[in-house]
Coordinates of C-alpha atoms and ligand atoms in Angstrom, one line a residue:
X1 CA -61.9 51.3 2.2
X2 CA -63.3 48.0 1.5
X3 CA -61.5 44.6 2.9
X4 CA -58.0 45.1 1.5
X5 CA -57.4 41.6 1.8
X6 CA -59.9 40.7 -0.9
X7 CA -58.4 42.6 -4.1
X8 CA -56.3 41.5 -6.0
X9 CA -52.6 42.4 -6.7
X10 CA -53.4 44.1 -9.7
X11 CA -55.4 46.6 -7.7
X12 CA -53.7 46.9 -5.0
X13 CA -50.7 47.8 -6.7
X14 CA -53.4 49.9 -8.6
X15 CA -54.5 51.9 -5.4
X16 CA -50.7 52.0 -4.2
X17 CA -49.7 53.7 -7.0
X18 CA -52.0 56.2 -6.7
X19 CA -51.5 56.5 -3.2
X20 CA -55.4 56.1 -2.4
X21 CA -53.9 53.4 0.1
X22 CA -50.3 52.7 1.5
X23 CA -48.1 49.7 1.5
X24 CA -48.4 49.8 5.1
X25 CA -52.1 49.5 5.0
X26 CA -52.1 47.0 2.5
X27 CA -49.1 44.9 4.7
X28 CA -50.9 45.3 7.8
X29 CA -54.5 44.1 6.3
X30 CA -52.4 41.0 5.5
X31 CA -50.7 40.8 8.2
X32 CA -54.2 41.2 10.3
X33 CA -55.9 38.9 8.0
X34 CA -53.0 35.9 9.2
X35 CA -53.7 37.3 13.1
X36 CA -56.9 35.8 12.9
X37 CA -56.7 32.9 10.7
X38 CA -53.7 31.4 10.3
X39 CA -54.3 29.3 13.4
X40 CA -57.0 27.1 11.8
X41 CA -55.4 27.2 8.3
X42 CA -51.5 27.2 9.4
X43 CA -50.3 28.4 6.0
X44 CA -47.5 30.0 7.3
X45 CA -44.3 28.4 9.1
X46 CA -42.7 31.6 9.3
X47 CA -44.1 35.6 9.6
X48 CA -41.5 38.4 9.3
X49 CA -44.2 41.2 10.2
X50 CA -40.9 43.5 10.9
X51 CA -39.9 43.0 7.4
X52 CA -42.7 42.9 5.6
X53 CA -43.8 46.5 7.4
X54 CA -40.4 48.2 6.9
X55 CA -40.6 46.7 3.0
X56 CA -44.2 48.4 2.9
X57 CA -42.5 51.8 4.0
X58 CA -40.1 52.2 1.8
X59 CA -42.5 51.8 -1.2
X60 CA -44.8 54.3 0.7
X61 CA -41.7 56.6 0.8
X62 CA -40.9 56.4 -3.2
X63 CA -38.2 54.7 -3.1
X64 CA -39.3 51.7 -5.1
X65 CA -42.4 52.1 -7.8
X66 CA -43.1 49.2 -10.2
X67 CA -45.8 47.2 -11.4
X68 CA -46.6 44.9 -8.2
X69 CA -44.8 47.8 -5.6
X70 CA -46.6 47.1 -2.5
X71 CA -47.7 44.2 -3.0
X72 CA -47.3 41.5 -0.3
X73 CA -45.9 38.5 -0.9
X74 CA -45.9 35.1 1.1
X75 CA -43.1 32.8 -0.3
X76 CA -42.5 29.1 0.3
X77 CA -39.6 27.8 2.8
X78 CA -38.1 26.4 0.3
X79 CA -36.4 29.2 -0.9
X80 CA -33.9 31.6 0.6
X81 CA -34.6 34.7 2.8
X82 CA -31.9 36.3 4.4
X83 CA -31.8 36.4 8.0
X84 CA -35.5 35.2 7.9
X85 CA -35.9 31.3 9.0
X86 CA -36.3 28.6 6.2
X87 CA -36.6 25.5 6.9
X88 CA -38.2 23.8 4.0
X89 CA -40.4 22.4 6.7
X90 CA -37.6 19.7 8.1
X91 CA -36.5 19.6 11.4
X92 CA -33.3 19.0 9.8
X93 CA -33.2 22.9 9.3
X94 CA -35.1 24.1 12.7
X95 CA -34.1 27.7 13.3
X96 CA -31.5 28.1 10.1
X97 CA -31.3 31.4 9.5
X98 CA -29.4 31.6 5.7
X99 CA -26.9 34.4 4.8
X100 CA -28.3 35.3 1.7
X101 CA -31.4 35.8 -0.6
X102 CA -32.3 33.5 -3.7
X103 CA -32.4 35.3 -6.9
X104 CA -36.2 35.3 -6.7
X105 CA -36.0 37.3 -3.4
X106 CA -33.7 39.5 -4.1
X107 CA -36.2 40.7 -7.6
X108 CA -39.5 40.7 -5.2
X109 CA -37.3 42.8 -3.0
X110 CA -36.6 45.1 -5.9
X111 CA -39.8 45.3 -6.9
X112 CA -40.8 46.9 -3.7
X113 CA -42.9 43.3 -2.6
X114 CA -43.1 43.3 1.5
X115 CA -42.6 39.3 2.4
X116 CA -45.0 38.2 4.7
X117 CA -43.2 35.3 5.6
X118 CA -42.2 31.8 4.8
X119 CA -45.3 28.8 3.9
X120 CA -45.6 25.6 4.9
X121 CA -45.0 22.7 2.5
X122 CA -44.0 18.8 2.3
X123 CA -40.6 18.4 3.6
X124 CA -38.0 19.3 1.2
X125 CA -40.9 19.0 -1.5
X126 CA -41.2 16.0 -1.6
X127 CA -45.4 15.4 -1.4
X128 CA -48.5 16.0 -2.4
X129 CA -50.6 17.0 0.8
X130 CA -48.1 19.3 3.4
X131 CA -49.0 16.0 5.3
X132 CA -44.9 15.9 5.5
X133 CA -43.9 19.0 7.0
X134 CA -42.1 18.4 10.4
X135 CA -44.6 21.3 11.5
X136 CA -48.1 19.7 10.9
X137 CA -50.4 19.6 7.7
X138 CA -51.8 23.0 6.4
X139 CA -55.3 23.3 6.0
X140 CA -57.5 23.5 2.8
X141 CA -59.5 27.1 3.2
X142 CA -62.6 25.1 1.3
X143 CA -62.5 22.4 3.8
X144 CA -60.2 22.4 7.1
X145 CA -60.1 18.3 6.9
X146 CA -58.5 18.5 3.8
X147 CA -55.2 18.7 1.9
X148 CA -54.5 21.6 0.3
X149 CA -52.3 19.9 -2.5
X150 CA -48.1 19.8 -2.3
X151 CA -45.7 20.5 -1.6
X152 CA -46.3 23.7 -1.5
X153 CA -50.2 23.5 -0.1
X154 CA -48.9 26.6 2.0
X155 CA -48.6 29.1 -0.5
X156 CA -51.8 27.7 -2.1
X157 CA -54.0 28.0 1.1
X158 CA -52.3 31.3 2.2
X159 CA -53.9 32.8 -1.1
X160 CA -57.3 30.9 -0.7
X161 CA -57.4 31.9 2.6
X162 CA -57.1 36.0 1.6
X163 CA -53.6 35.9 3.6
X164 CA -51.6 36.6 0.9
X165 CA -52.1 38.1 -2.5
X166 CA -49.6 36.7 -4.6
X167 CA -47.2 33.9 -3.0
X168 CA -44.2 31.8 -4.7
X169 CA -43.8 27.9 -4.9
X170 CA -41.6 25.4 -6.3
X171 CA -42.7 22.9 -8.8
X172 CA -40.9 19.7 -9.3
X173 CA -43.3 17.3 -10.1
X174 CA -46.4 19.4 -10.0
X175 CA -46.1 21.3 -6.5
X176 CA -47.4 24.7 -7.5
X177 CA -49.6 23.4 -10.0
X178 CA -51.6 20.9 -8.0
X179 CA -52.0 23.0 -4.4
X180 CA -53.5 25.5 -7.2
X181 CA -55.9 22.9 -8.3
X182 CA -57.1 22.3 -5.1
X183 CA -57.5 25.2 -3.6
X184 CA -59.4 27.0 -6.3
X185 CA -56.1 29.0 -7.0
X186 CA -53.8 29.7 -10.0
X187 CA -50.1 28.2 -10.3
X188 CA -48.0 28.5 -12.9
X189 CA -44.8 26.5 -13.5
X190 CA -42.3 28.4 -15.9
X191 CA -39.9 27.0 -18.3
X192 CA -37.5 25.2 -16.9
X193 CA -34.3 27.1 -16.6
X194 CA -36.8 30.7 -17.1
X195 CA -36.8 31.5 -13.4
X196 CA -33.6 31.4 -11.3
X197 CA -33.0 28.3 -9.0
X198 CA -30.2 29.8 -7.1
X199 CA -31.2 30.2 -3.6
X200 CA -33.3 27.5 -3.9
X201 CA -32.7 24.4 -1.6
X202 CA -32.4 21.7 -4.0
X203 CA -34.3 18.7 -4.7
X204 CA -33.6 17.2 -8.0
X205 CA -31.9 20.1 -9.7
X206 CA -32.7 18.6 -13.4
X207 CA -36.8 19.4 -12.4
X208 CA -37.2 22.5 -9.8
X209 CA -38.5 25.0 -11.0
X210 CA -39.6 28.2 -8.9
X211 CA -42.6 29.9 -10.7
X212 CA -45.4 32.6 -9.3
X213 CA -49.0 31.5 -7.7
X214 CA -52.0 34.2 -7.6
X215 CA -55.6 34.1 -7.8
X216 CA -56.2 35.7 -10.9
X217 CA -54.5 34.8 -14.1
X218 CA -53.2 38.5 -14.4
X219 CA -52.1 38.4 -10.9
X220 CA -49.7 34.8 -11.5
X221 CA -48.9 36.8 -14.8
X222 CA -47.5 40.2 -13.2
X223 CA -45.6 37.8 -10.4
X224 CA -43.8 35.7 -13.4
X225 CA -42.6 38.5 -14.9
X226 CA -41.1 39.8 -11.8
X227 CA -39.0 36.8 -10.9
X228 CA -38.8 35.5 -14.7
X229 CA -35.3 36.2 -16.3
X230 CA -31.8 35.0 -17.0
X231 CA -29.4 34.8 -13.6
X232 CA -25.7 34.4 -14.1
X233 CA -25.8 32.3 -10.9
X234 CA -27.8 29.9 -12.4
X235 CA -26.5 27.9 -14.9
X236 CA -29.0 26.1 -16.2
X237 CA -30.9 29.5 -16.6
X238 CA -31.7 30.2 -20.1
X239 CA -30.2 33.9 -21.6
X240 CA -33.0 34.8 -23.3
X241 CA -35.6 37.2 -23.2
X242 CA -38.5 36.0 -21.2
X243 CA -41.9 36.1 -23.2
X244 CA -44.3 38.5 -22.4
X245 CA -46.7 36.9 -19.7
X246 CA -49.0 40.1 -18.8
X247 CA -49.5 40.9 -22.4
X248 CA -50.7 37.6 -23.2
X249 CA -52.9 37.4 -20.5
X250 CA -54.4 40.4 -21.2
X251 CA -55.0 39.2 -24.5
X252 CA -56.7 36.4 -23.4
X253 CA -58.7 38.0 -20.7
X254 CA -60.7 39.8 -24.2
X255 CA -62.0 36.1 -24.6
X256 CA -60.8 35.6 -28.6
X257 CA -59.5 32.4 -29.1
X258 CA -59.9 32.3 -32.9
X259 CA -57.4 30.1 -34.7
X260 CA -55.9 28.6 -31.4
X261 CA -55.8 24.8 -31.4
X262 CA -55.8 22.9 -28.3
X263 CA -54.0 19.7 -27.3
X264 CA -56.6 17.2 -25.7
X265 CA -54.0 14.5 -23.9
X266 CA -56.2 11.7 -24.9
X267 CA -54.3 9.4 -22.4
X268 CA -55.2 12.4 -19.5
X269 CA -58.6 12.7 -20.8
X270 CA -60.8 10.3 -18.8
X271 CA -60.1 7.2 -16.9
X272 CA -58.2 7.3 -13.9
X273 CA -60.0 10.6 -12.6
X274 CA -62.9 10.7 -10.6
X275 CA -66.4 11.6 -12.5
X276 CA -66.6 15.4 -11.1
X277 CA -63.2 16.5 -12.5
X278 CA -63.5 14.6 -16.2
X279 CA -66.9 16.9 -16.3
X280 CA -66.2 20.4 -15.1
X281 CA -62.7 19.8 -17.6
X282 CA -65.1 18.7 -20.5
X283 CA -67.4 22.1 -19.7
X284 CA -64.6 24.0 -19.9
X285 CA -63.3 22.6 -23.0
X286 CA -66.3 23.3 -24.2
X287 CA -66.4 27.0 -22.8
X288 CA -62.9 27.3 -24.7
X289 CA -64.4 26.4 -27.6
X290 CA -67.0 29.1 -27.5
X291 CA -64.2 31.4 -27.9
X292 CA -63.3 30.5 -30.9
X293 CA -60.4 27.6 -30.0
X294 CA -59.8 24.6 -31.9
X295 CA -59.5 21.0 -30.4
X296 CA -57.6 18.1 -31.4
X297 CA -57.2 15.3 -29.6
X298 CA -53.5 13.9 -29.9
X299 CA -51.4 10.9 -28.2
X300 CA -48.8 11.2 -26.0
X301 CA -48.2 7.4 -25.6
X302 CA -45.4 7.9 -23.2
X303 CA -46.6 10.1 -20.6
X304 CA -48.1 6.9 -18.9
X305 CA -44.9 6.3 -17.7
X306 CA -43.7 9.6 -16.7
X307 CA -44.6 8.4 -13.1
X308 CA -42.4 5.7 -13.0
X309 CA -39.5 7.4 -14.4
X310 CA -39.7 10.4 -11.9
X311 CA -39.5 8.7 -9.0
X312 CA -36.5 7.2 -10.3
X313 CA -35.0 10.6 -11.7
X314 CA -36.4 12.8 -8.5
X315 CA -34.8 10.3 -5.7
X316 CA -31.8 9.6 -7.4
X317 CA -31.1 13.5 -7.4
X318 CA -32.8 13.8 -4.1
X319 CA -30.3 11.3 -2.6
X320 CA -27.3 13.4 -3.6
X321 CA -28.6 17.2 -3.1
X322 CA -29.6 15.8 0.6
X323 CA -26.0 14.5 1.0
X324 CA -25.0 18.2 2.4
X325 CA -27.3 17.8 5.6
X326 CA -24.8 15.9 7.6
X327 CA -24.7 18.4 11.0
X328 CA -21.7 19.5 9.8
X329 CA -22.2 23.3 8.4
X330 CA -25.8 24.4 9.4
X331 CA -29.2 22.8 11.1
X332 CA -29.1 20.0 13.1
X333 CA -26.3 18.4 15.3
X334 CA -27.6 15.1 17.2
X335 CA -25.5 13.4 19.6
X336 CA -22.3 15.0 19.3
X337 CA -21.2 14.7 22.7
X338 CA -17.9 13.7 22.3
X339 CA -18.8 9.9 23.2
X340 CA -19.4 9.7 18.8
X341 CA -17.5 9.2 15.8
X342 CA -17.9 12.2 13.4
X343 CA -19.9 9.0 11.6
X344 CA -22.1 8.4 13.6
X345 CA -23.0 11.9 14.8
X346 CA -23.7 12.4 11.0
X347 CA -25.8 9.6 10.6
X348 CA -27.8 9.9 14.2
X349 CA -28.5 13.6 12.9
X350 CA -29.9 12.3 9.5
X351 CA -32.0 9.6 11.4
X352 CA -33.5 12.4 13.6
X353 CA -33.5 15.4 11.0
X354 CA -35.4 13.6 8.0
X355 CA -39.2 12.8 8.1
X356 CA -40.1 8.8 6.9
X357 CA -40.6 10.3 3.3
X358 CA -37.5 11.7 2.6
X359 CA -36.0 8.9 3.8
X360 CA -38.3 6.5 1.1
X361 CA -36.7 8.8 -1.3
X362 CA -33.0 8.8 0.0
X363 CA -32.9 5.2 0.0
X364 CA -34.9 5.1 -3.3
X365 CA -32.5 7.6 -5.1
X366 CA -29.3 5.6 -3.9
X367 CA -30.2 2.5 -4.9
X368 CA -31.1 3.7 -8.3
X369 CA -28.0 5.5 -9.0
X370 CA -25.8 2.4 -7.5
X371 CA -23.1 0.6 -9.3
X372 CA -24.8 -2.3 -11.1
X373 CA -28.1 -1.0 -11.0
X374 CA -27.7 2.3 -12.5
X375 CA -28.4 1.7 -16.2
X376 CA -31.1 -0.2 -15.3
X377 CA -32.9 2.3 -13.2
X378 CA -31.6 6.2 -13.6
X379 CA -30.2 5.0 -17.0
X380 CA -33.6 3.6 -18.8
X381 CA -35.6 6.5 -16.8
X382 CA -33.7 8.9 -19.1
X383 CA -34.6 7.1 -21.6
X384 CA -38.1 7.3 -20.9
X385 CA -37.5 11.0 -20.2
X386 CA -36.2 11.4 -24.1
X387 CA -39.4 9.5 -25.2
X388 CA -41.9 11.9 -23.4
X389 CA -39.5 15.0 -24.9
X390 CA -40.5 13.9 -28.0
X391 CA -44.7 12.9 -27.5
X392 CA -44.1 16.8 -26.2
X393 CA -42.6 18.0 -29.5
X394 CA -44.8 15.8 -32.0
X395 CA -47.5 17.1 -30.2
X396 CA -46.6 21.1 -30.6
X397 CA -46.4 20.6 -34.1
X398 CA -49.7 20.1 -34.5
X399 CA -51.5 22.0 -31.7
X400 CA -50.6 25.3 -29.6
X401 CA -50.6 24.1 -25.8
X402 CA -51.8 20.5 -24.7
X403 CA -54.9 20.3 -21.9
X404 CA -55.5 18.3 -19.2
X405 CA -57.2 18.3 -15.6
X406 CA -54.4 19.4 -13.3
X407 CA -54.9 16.4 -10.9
X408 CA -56.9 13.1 -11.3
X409 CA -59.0 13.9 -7.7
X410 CA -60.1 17.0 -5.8
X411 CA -59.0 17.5 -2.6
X412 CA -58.8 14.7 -0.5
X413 CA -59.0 13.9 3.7
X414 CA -56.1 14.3 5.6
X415 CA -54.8 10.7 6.1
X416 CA -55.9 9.1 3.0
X417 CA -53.3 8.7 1.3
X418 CA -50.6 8.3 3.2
X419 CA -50.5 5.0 4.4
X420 CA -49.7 3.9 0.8
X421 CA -46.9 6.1 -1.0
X422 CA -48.1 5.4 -4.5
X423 CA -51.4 6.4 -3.8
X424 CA -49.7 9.8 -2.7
X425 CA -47.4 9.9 -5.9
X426 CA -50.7 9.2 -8.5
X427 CA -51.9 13.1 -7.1
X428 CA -49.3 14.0 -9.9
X429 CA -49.7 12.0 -12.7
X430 CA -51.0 14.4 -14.8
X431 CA -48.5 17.5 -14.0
X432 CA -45.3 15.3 -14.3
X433 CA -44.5 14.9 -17.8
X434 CA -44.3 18.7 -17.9
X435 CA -41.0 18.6 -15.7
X436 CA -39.7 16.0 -17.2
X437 CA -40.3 17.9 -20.6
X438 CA -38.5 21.4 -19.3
X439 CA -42.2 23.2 -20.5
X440 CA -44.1 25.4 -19.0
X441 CA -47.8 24.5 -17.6
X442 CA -50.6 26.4 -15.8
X443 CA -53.4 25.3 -13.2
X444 CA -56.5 27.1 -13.3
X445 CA -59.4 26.9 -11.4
X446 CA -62.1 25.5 -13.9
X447 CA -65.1 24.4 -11.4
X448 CA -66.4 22.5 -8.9
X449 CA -66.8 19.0 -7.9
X450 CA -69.2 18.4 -4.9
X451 CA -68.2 21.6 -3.4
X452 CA -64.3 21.5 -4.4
X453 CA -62.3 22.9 -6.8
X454 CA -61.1 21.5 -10.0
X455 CA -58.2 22.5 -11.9
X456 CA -57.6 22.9 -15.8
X457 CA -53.8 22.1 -16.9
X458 CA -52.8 24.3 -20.0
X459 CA -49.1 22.9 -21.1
X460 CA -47.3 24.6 -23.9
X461 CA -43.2 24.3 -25.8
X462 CA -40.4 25.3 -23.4
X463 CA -40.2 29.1 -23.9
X464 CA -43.8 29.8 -24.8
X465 CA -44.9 30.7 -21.5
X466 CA -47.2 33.5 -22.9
X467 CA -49.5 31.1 -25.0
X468 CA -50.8 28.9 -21.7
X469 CA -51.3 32.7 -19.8
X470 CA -53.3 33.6 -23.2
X471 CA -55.4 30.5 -23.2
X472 CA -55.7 30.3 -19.0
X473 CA -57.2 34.1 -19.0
X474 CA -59.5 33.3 -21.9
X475 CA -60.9 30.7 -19.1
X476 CA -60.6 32.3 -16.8
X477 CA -63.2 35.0 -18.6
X478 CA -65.2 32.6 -19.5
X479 CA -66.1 30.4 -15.8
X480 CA -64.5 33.1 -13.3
X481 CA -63.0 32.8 -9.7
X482 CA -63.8 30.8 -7.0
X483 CA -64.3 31.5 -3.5
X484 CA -63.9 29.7 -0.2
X485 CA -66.5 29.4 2.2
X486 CA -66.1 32.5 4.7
X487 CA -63.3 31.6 7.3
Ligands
LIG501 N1 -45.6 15.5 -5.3 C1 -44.4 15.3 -6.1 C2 -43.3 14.7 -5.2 O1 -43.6 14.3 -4.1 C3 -43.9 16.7 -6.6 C4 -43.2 17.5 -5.6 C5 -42.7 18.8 -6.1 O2 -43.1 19.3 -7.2 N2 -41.9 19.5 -5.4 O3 -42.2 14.5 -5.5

């Protein structure tokens, strides 16, 4: 059997369900594979070989079939396992084991998916670069000096690094879809309120959004549709039924894109990225068109300041999900020595437990939302919010899905951004108005720029999930996959 770590999920699940080749094998080729890399590309915070094996044996015993059955799965630490460490890479969390499973879980669980383990990521999400995980950066598989994108670079890198077929992420602000970009991988973000939240540790509950990251279109496709669906526990989940993602990626991946129109984001179109990602997103374009698509270019006038009005939403939400880490309940307890005030045990903990990020944003987020200054920060960022709602819905009723590059740069060396915080924040200023929107949007890998990978944004109306899957396979069969230099 060739390298079982280089197929994709769709054949592996293939192979499994033909039982030319077991879960276990496939598990344990994973699980190999992260042996012997994982130390240069620390993807993973967390590996539950245990699990992951006896999850593998029970699909090898019939108990569970399905469409990805034995099919590993690496899943961020942002989100739930039970009895399995998550952290969401703060110190704040060290060693927290939760009592139960998100939503998510629990469906990958039922659909006989072995969890590798838990990936790295920017602390509590907030970041573009993992450069903010209490545990130390992960590595970008195309070049181990750089980012691999964030917050959830470790689920990105995992896949680019052959660790992990499939993996889950969290997108916020862009966090699936720009680790996709640069690491050569897919990420889709669903609609907002299509994929559960519950089990999710929160950021700003009005933007996460937990959605599937592969390295084929099909691959992302077959994951969304796992997780994808209504949960009572949610209750900003939508009760509807979800669209359907494989078909329409199938349907692209015939490369017929007759009578689709296309959405070129005139304002996203050129300045403010660098040279090597306006051109390998023009080729494509132009690739698209080949198929048969249509482009229009249309206005969104407001999406410039989608920026500025998500780090005034995010924080302000940030500032009160983050209220609950007080050493009280679970994680961290500093100082509590009976010489302290419950007060200042609290606060000593929360000095100790949060990275200098999170604290930016704490401090950010309260001042925004404080008597006095709350219509004039929180307040007019909603407004703004409405505005870019509508540049989303005037622009649907003329096209299909809107295009962009995912991100304005490729991926760039660790330390480069981080000594100023808005040159960190600008790495999603094209994935942004999405979440502020509710939509769905996709990265796919579109070419290269001097050796790295560039990403190509498909956005489309909040429920439409299957036309960006339709138009991201078409690409996808038109320019292919990319692949790492050997590790
Ligand atoms: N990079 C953005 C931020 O730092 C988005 C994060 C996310 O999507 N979780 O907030």
């Amino acid at each position: 059997m060739s390298d079982l770590t280089r197929l994709s999920a769709a054949e592996l699940a293939s192979l499994v369900a033909k039982r030319e080749v077991s879960a276990v094998e496939v598990a344990t080729a994973h699980l190999d594979r992260i042996d012997a890399v994982d130390e240069r590309v620390h993807a993973f915070l967390h590996v539950d070989r245990e699990g992951a094996l006896a999850a593998a044996a029970a699909v090898d015993r019939g108990e569970i079939t399905g469409p990805l059955a034995g099919v590993p799965i690496a899943v961020k630490d942002v989100v739930t396992t039970k009895g399995v460490p998550t952290t969401a890479a703060s110190k704040i969390l060290e060693g927290w084991k939760p009592p139960y499973d998100a939503t998510i879980v629990e469906r990958l669980k039922a659909a006989g998916m072995p969890i590798l383990g838990k990936t790295n990521m920017d602390e509590f999400a907030m970041g573009s670069s993992t450069e903010y995980s209490a545990y130390g950066p992960t590595n970008n598989p195309w070049d181990l000096g750089r980012i691999p994108g964030g917050s959830g670079g470790g689920s990105a890198a995992a896949l680019a690094a052959y660790e992990a077929p499939l993996a889950i992420g969290t997108d916020t602000g862009g966090s699936i879809r720009q680790p996709g970009a640069v690491t050569g991988t897919v990420g889709a973000k669903p609609t907002y309120g299509g994929t559960s939240r519950y089990g999710l540790i929160a950021f700003s509950s009005s933007l996460d959004t937990p959605g599937p990251c592969g390295r084929t279109v099909e691959d992302t496709a077959l994951l969304h549709a796992v997780i994808a669906g209504h949960d009572p526990r949610d209750s900003t989940s939508i009760p509807q039924p979800v669209p359907d993602v494989v078909a329409a990626a199938r349907l692209g991946a015939t490369g017929d894109l007759t009578g689709v129109k296309l959405g070129l984001v005139k304002e996203f179109a050129g300045d403010g990225s660098e040279p090597g990602v306006v051109a390998a997103f023009r080729e494509s374009l132009e690739a698209l068109v080949k198929l048969g698509a249509e482009v229009v270019e249309v206005s969104c006038p407001n999406f410039q300041y989608a920026l500025p009005a998500y780090y005034l939403i995010a924080p302000s939400e940030c500032s009160s999900n983050l209220a609950r880490f007080d050493g009280v309940r679970y994680g961290l307890r500093s100082g509590d020595d009976g010489s302290r005030s419950l007060e200042e045990v609290m606060s000593l903990t929360r000095d100790e437990g949060f990275g200098p990020e999170v604290k930016r944003r704490i401090i950010l987020g309260t001042y925004a939302l404080s008597s006095g200054y709350y219509d004039a920060y929180y307040g007019q960022a909603q407004k703004v919010r409405t505005l870019i709602t509508r540049d989303f819905q005037a622009a649907f009723e003329q096209v299909d899905v809107l295009v962009s590059p995912t991100t304005p740069f490729v991926a760039f060396p660790f330390g480069s951004r981080t000594g100023d915080p808005y040159q960190m924040y600008l790495a999603d200023l094209f994935t942004i108005p999405t979440n502020l929107y509710g939509g769905p949007a996709i990265s796919v890998p579109c070419g290269l720029s001097e050796g790295l990978p560039v990403g190509f944004q498909i956005m489309a109306p909040t429920m439409a999930d299957d036309r960006m899957y339709r138009v991201a396979a078409a690409l996808e069969s038109a320019v292919g996959t990319f692949t790492p230099p050997a590790l």
